[in-house]
Short mmCIF file of N, CA and C in Angstrom, two decimals:
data_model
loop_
_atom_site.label_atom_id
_atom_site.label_comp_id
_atom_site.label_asym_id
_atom_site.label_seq_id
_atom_site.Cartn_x
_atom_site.Cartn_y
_atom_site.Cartn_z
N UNK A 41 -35.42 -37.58 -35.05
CA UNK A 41 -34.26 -36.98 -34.40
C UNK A 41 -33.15 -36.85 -35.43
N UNK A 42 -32.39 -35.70 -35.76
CA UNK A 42 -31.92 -35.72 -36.52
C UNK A 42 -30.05 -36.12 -36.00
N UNK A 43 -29.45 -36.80 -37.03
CA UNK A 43 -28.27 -37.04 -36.43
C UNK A 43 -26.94 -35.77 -36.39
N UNK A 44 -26.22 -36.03 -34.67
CA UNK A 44 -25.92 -35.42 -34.65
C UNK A 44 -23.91 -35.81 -34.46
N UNK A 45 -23.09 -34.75 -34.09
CA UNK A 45 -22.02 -35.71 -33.65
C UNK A 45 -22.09 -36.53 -32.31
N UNK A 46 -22.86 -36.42 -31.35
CA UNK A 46 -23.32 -36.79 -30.05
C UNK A 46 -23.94 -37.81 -30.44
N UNK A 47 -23.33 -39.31 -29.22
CA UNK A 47 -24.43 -40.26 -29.62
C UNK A 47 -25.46 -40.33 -29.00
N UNK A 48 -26.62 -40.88 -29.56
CA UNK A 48 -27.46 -40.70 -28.22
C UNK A 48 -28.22 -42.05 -28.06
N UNK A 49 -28.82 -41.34 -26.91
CA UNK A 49 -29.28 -43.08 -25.91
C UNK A 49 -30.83 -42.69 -26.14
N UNK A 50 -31.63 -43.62 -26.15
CA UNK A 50 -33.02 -43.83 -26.48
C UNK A 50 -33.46 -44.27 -24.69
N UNK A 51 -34.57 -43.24 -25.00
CA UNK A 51 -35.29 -43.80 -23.78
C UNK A 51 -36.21 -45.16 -23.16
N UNK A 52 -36.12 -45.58 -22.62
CA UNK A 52 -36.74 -47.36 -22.32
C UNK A 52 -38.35 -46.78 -23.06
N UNK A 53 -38.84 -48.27 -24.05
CA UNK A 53 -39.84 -48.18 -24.69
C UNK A 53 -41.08 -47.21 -23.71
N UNK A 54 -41.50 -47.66 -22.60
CA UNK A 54 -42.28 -47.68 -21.14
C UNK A 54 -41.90 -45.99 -20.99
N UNK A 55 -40.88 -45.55 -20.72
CA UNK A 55 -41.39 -43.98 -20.63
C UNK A 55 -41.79 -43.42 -22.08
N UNK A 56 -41.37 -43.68 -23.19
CA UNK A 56 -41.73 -43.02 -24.87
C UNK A 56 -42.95 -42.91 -24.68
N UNK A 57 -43.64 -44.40 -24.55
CA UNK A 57 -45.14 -44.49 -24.61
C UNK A 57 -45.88 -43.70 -24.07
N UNK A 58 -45.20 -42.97 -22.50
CA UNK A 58 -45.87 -42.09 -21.94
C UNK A 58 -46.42 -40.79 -22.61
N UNK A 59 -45.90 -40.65 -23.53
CA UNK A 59 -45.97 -39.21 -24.25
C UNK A 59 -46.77 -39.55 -25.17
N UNK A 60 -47.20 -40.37 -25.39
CA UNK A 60 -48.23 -40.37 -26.52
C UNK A 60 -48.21 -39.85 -27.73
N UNK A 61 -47.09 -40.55 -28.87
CA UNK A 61 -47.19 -40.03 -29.56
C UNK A 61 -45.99 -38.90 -29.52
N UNK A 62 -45.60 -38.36 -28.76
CA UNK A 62 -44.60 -37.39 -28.79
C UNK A 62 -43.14 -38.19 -28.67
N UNK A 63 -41.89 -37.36 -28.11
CA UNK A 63 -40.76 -38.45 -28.59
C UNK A 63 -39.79 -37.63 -27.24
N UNK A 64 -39.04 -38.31 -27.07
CA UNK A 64 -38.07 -38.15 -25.75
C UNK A 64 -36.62 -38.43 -26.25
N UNK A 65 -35.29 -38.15 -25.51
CA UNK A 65 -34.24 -38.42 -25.60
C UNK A 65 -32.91 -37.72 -24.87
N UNK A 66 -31.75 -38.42 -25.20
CA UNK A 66 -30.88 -37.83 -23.98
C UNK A 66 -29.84 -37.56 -24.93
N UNK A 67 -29.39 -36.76 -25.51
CA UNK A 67 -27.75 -36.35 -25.93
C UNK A 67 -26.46 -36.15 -24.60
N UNK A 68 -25.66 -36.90 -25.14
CA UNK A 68 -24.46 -36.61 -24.48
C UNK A 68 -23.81 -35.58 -25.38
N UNK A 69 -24.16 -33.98 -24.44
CA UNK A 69 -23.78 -32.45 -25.08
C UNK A 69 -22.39 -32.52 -24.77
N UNK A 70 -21.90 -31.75 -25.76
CA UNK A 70 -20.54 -31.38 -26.25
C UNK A 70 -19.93 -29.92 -24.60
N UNK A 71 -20.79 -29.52 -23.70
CA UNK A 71 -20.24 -29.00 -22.39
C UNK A 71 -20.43 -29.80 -21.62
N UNK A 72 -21.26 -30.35 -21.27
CA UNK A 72 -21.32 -31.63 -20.30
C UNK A 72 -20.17 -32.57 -20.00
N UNK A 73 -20.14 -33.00 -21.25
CA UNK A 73 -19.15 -34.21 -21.48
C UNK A 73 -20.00 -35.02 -21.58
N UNK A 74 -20.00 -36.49 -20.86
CA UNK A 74 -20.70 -37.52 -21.29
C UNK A 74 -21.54 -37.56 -20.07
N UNK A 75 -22.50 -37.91 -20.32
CA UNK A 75 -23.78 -38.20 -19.48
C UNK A 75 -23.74 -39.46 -19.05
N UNK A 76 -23.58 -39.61 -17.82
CA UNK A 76 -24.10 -41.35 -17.41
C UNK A 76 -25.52 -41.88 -18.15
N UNK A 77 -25.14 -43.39 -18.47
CA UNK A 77 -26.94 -43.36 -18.79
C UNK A 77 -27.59 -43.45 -17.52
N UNK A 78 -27.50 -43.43 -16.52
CA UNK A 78 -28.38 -43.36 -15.28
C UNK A 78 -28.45 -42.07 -14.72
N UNK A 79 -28.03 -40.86 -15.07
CA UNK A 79 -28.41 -39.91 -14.98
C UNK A 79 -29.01 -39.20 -16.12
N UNK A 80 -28.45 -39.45 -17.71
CA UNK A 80 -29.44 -39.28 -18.78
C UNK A 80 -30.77 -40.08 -18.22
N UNK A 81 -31.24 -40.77 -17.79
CA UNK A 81 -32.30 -41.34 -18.02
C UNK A 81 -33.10 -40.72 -16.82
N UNK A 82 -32.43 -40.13 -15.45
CA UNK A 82 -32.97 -39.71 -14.61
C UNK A 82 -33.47 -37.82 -15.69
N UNK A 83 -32.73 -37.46 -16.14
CA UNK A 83 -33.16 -36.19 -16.57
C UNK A 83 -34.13 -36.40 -17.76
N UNK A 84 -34.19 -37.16 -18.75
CA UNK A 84 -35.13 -37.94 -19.45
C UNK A 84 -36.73 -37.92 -18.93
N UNK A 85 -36.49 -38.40 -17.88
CA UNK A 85 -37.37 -39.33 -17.44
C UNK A 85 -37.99 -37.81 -16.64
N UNK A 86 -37.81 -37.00 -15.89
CA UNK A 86 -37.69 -35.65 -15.59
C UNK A 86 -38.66 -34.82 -16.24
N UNK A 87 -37.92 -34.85 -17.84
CA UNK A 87 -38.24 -33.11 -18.60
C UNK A 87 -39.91 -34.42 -18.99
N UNK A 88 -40.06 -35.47 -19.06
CA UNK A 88 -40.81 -36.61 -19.49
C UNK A 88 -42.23 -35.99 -18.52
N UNK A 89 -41.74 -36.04 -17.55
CA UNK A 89 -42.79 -36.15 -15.60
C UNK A 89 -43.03 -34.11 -16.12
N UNK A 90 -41.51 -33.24 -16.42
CA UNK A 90 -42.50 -31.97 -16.35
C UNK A 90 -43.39 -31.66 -17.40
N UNK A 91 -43.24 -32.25 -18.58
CA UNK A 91 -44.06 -32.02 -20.03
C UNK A 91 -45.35 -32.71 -19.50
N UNK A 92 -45.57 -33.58 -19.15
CA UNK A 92 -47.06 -33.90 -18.66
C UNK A 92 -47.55 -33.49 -17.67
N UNK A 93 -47.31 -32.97 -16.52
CA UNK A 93 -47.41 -32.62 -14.99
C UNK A 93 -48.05 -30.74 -16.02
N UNK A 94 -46.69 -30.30 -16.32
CA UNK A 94 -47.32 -28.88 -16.93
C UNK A 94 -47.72 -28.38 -17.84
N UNK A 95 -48.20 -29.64 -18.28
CA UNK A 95 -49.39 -29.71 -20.01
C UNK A 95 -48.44 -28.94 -20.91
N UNK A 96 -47.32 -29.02 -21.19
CA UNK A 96 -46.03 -28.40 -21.80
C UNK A 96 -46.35 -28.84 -23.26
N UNK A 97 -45.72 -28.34 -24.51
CA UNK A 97 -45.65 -29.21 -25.72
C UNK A 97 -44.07 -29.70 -25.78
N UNK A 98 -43.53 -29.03 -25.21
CA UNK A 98 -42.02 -29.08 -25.61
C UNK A 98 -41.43 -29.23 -23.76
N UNK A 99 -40.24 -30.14 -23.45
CA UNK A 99 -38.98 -29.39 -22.09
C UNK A 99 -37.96 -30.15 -22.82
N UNK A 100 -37.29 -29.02 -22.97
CA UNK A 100 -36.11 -29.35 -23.01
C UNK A 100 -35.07 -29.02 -22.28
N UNK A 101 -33.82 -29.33 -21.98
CA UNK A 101 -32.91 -29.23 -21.04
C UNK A 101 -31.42 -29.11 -22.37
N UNK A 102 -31.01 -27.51 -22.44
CA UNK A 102 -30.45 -27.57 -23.35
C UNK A 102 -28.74 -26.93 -22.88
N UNK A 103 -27.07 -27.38 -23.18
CA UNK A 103 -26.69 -26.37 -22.95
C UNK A 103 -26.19 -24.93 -23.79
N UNK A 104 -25.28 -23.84 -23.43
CA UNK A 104 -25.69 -22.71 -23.62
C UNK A 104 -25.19 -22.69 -25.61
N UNK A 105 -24.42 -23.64 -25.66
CA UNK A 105 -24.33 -23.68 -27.04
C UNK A 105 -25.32 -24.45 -28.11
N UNK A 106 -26.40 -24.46 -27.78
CA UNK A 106 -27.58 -24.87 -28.44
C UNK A 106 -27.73 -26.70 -28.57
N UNK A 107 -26.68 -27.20 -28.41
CA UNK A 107 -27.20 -28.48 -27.90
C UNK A 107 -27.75 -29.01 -27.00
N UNK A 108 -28.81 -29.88 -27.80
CA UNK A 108 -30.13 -30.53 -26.58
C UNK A 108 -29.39 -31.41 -25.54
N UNK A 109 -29.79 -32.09 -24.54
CA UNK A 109 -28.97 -32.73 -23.39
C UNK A 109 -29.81 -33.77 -23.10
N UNK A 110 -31.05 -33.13 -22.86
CA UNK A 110 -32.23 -34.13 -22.87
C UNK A 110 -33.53 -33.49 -23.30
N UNK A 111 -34.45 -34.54 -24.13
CA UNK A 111 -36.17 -33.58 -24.01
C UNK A 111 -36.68 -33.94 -24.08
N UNK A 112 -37.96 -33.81 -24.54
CA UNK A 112 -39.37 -34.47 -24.37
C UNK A 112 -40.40 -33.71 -25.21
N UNK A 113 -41.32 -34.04 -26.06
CA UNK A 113 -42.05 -33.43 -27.03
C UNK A 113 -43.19 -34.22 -27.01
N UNK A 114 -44.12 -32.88 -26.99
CA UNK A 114 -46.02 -33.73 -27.62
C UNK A 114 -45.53 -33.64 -29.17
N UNK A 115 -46.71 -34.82 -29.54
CA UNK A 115 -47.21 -34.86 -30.64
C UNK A 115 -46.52 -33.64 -31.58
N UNK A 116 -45.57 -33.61 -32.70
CA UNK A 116 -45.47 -32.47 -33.98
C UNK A 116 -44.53 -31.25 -33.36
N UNK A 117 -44.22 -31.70 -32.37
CA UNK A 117 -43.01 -30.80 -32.12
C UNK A 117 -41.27 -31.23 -32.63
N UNK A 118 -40.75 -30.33 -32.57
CA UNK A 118 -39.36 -30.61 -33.05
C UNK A 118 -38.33 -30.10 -31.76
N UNK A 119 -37.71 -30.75 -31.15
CA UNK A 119 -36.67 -30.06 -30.30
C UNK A 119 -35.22 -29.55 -30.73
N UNK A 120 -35.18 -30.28 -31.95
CA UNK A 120 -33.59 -29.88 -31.90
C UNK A 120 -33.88 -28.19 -32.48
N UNK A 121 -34.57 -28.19 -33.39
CA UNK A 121 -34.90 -27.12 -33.90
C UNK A 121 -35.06 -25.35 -32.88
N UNK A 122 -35.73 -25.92 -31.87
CA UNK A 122 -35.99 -25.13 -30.93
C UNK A 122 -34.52 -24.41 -30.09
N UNK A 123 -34.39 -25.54 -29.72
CA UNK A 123 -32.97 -25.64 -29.19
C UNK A 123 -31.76 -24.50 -29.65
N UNK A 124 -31.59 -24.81 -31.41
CA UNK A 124 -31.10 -23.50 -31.70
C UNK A 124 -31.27 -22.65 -31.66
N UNK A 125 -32.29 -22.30 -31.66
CA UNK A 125 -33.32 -20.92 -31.60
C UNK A 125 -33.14 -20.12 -30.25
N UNK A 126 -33.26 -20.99 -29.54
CA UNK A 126 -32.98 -20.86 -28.20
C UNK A 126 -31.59 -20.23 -27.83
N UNK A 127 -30.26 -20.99 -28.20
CA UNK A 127 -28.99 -20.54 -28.14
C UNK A 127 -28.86 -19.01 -29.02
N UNK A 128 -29.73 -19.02 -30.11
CA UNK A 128 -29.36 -17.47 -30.33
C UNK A 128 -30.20 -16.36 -29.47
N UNK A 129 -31.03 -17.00 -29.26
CA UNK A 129 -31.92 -15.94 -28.66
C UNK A 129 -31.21 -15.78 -26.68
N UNK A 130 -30.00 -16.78 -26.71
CA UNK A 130 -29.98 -16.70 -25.28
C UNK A 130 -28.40 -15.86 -25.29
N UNK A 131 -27.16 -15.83 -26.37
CA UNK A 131 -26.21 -15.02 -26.66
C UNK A 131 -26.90 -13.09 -27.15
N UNK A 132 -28.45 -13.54 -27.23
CA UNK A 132 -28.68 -11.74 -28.11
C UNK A 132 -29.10 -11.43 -26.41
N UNK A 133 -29.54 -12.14 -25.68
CA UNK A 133 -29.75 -11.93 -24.43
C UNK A 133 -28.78 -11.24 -23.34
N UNK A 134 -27.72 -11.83 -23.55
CA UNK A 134 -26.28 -11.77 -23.24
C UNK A 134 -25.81 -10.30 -23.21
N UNK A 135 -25.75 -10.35 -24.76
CA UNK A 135 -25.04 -9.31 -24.78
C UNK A 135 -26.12 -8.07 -24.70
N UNK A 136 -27.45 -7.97 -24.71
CA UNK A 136 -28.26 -6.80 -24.40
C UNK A 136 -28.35 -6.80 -22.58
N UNK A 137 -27.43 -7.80 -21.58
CA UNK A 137 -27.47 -7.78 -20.76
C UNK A 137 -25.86 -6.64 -20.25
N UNK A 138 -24.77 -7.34 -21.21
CA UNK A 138 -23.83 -6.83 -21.06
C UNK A 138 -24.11 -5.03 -21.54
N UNK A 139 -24.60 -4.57 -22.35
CA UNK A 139 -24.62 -3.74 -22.74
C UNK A 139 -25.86 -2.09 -21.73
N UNK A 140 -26.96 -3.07 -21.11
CA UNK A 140 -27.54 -2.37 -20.56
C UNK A 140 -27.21 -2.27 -18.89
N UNK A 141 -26.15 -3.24 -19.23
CA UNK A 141 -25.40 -3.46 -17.71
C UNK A 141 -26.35 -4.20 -16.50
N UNK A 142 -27.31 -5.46 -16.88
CA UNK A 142 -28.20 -5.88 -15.98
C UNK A 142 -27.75 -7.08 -15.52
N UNK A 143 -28.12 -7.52 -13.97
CA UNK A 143 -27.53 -8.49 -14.12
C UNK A 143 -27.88 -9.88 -14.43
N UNK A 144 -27.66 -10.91 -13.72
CA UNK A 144 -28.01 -12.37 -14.27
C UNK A 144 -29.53 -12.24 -15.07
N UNK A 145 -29.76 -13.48 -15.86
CA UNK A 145 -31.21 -13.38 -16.40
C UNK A 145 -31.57 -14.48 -15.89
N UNK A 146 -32.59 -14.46 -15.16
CA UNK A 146 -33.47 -15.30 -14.60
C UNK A 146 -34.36 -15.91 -15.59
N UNK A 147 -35.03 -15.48 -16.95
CA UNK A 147 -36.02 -16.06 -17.68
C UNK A 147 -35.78 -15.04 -19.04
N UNK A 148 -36.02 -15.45 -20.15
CA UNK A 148 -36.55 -15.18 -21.09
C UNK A 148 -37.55 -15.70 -22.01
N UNK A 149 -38.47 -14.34 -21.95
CA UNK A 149 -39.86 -15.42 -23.11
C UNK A 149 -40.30 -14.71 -24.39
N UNK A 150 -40.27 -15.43 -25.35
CA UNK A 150 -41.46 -14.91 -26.48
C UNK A 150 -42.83 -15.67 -26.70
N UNK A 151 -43.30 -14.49 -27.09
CA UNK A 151 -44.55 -15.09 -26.78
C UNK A 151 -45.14 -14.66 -28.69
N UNK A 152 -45.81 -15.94 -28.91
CA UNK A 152 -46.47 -15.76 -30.34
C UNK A 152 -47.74 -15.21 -30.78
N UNK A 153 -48.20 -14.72 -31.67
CA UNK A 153 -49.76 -14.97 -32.01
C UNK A 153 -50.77 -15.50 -31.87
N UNK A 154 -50.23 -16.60 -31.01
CA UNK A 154 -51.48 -18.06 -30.79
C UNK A 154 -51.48 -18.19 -29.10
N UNK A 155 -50.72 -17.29 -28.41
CA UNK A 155 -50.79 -17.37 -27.27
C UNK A 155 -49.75 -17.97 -26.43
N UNK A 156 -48.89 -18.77 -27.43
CA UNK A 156 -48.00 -19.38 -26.80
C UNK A 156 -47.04 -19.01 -26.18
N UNK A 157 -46.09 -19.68 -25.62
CA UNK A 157 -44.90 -18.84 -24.91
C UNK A 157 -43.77 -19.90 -24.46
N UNK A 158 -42.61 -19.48 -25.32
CA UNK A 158 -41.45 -20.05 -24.75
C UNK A 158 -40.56 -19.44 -24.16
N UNK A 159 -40.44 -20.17 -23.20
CA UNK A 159 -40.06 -19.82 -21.80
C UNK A 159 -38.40 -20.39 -21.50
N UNK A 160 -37.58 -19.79 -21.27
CA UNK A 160 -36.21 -20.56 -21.48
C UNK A 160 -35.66 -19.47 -19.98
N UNK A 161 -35.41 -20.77 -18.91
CA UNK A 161 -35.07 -20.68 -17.79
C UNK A 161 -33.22 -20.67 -17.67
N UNK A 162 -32.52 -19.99 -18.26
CA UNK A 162 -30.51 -20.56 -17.77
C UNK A 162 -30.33 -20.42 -16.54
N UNK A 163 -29.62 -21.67 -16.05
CA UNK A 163 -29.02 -21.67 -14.70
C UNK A 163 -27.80 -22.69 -14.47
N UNK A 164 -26.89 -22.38 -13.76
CA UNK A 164 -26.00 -22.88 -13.27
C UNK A 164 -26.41 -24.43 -12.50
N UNK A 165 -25.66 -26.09 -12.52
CA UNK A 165 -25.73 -27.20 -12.09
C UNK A 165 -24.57 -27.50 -11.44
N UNK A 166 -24.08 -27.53 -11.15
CA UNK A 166 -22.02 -27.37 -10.84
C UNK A 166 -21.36 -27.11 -11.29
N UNK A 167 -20.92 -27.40 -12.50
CA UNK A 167 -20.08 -26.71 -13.33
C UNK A 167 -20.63 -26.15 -14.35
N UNK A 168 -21.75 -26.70 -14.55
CA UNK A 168 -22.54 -26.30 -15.95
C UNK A 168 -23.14 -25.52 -15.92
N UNK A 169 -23.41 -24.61 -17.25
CA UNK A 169 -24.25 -23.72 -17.56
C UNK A 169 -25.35 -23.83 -18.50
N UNK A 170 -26.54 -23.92 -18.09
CA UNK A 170 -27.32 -24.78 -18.91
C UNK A 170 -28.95 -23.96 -19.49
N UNK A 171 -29.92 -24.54 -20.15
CA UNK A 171 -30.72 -23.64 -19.91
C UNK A 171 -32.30 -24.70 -20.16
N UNK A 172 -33.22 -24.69 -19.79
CA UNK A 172 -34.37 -25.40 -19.56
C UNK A 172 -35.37 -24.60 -20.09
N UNK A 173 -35.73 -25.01 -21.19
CA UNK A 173 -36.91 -24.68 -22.46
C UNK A 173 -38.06 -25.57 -22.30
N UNK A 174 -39.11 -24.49 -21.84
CA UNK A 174 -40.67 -25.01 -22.25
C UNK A 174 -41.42 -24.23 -23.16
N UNK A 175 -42.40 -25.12 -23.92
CA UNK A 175 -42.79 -24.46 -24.73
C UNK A 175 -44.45 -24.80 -23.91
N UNK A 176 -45.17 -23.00 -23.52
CA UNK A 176 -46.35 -23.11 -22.87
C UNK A 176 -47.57 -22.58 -23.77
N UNK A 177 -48.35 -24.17 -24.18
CA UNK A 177 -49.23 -23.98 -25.12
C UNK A 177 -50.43 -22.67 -25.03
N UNK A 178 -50.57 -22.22 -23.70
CA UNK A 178 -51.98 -21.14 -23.09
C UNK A 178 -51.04 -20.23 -22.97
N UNK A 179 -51.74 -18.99 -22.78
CA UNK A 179 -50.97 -17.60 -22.33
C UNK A 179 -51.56 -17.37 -21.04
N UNK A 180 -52.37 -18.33 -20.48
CA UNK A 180 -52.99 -18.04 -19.21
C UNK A 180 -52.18 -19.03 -17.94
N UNK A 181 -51.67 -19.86 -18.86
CA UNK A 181 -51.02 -21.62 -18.54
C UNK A 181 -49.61 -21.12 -17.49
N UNK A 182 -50.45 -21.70 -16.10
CA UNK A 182 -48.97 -21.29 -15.20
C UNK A 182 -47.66 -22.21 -15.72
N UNK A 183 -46.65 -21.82 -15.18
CA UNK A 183 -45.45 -22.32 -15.40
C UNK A 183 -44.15 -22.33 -14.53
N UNK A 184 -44.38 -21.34 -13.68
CA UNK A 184 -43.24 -20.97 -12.69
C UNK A 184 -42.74 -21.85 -11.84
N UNK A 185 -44.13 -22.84 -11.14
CA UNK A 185 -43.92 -23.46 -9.93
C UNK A 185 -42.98 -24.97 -11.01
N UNK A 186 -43.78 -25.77 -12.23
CA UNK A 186 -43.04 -26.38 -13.17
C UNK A 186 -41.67 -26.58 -13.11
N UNK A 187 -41.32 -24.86 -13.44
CA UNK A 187 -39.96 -24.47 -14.08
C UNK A 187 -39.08 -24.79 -12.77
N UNK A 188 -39.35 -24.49 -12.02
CA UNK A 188 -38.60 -24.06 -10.77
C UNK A 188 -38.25 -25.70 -10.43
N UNK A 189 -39.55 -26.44 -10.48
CA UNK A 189 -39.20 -27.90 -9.58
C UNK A 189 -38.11 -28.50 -10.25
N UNK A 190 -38.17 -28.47 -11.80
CA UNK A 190 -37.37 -28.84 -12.66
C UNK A 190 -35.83 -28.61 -12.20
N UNK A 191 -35.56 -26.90 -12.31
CA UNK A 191 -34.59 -26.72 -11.95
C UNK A 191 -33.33 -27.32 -10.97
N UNK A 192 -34.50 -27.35 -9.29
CA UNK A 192 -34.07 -28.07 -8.54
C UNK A 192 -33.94 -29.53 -8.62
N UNK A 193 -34.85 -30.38 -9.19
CA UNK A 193 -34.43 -31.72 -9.64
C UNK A 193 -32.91 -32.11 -10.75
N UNK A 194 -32.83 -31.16 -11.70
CA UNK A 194 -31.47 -31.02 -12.50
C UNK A 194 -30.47 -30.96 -11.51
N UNK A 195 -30.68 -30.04 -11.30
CA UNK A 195 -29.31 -29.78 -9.88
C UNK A 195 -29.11 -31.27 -9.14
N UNK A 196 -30.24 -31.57 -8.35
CA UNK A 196 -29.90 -32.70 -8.12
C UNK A 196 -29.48 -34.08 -8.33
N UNK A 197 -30.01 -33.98 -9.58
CA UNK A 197 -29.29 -35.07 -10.76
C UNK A 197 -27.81 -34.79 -10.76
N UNK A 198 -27.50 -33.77 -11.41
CA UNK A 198 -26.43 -33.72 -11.68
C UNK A 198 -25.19 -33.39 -10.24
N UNK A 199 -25.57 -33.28 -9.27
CA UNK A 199 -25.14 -33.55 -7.75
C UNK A 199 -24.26 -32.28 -7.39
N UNK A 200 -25.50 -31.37 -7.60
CA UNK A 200 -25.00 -30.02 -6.90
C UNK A 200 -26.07 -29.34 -6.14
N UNK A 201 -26.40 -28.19 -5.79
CA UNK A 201 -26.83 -28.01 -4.95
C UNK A 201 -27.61 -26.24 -5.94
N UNK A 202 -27.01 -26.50 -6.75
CA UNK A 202 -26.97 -25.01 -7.58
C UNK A 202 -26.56 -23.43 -6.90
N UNK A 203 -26.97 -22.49 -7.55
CA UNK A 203 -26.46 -21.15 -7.01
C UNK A 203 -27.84 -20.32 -7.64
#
């Protein structure tokens, strides 16, 4: 994990292990403000339950300025990395939204050479504007029903009801 200005909280040994090998964590993001650790650990523990539930390599829970919030990684993945990638690819989004005049974006994906596909869900939590990155190892590999539960569990973490 590379250091950032955000401190961050480590997840209890007992969920890490779950991932086998892969690595988890919670940033207190610079829109958020500070994260309870009992709700970092509930969203933790979350992107933790959707990366294995939807054979994911990557969830992350990022907000719109490219800082991670919380994530979860198999084996040889990198999140922070993604994460940025993500924030530009979600402002070029933006403004090809502003420009073609469409409205909200429900999903954006690229999809690679190997089949893969990252999938980056933005949505509103109460005040926040946030966005939920999976990275889906198959091109055949559902994801919707995943994405969606996620969504609604964030919301509820964070004690809204969403829009």
């Amino acid at each position: 994990h590379a250091e950032s200005d955000h401190p961050r909280r480590d997840r209890p040994p007992a969920a890490r292990d779950r991932l086998i090998g892969g690595e988890s964590g919670v940033e207190s993001a610079g829109s958020l403000g500070t994260i309870t650790p009992s709700r970092g650990e509930q969203l933790g523990n979350l992107l933790t339950d959707i990366l294995r539930d939807g054979g994911f390599s990557l969830a992350l829970l990022g907000d719109l300025e490219g800082f991670p919030v919380a994530w979860a990684t198999a084996p040889g993945e990198v999140a922070e990395a993604r994460a940025a990638a993500v924030a530009l690819m979600q402002r070029s989004a933006a403004q090809a939204r502003a420009q073609l005049g469409l409205g909200t974006t429900d999903e954006i994906m690229l999809h690679d050479d190997r089949g893969r596909r990252l999938v980056c869900r933005p949505f509103r939590a109460g005040d926040n504007d946030l966005i939920l990155i999976v990275l889906v190892p198959g091109s055949q590999q559902p994801y919707r029903m995943m994405t969606n539960r996620a969504l609604r569990e964030v919301r509820r973490i964070l004690g809204s009801a969403g829009e």
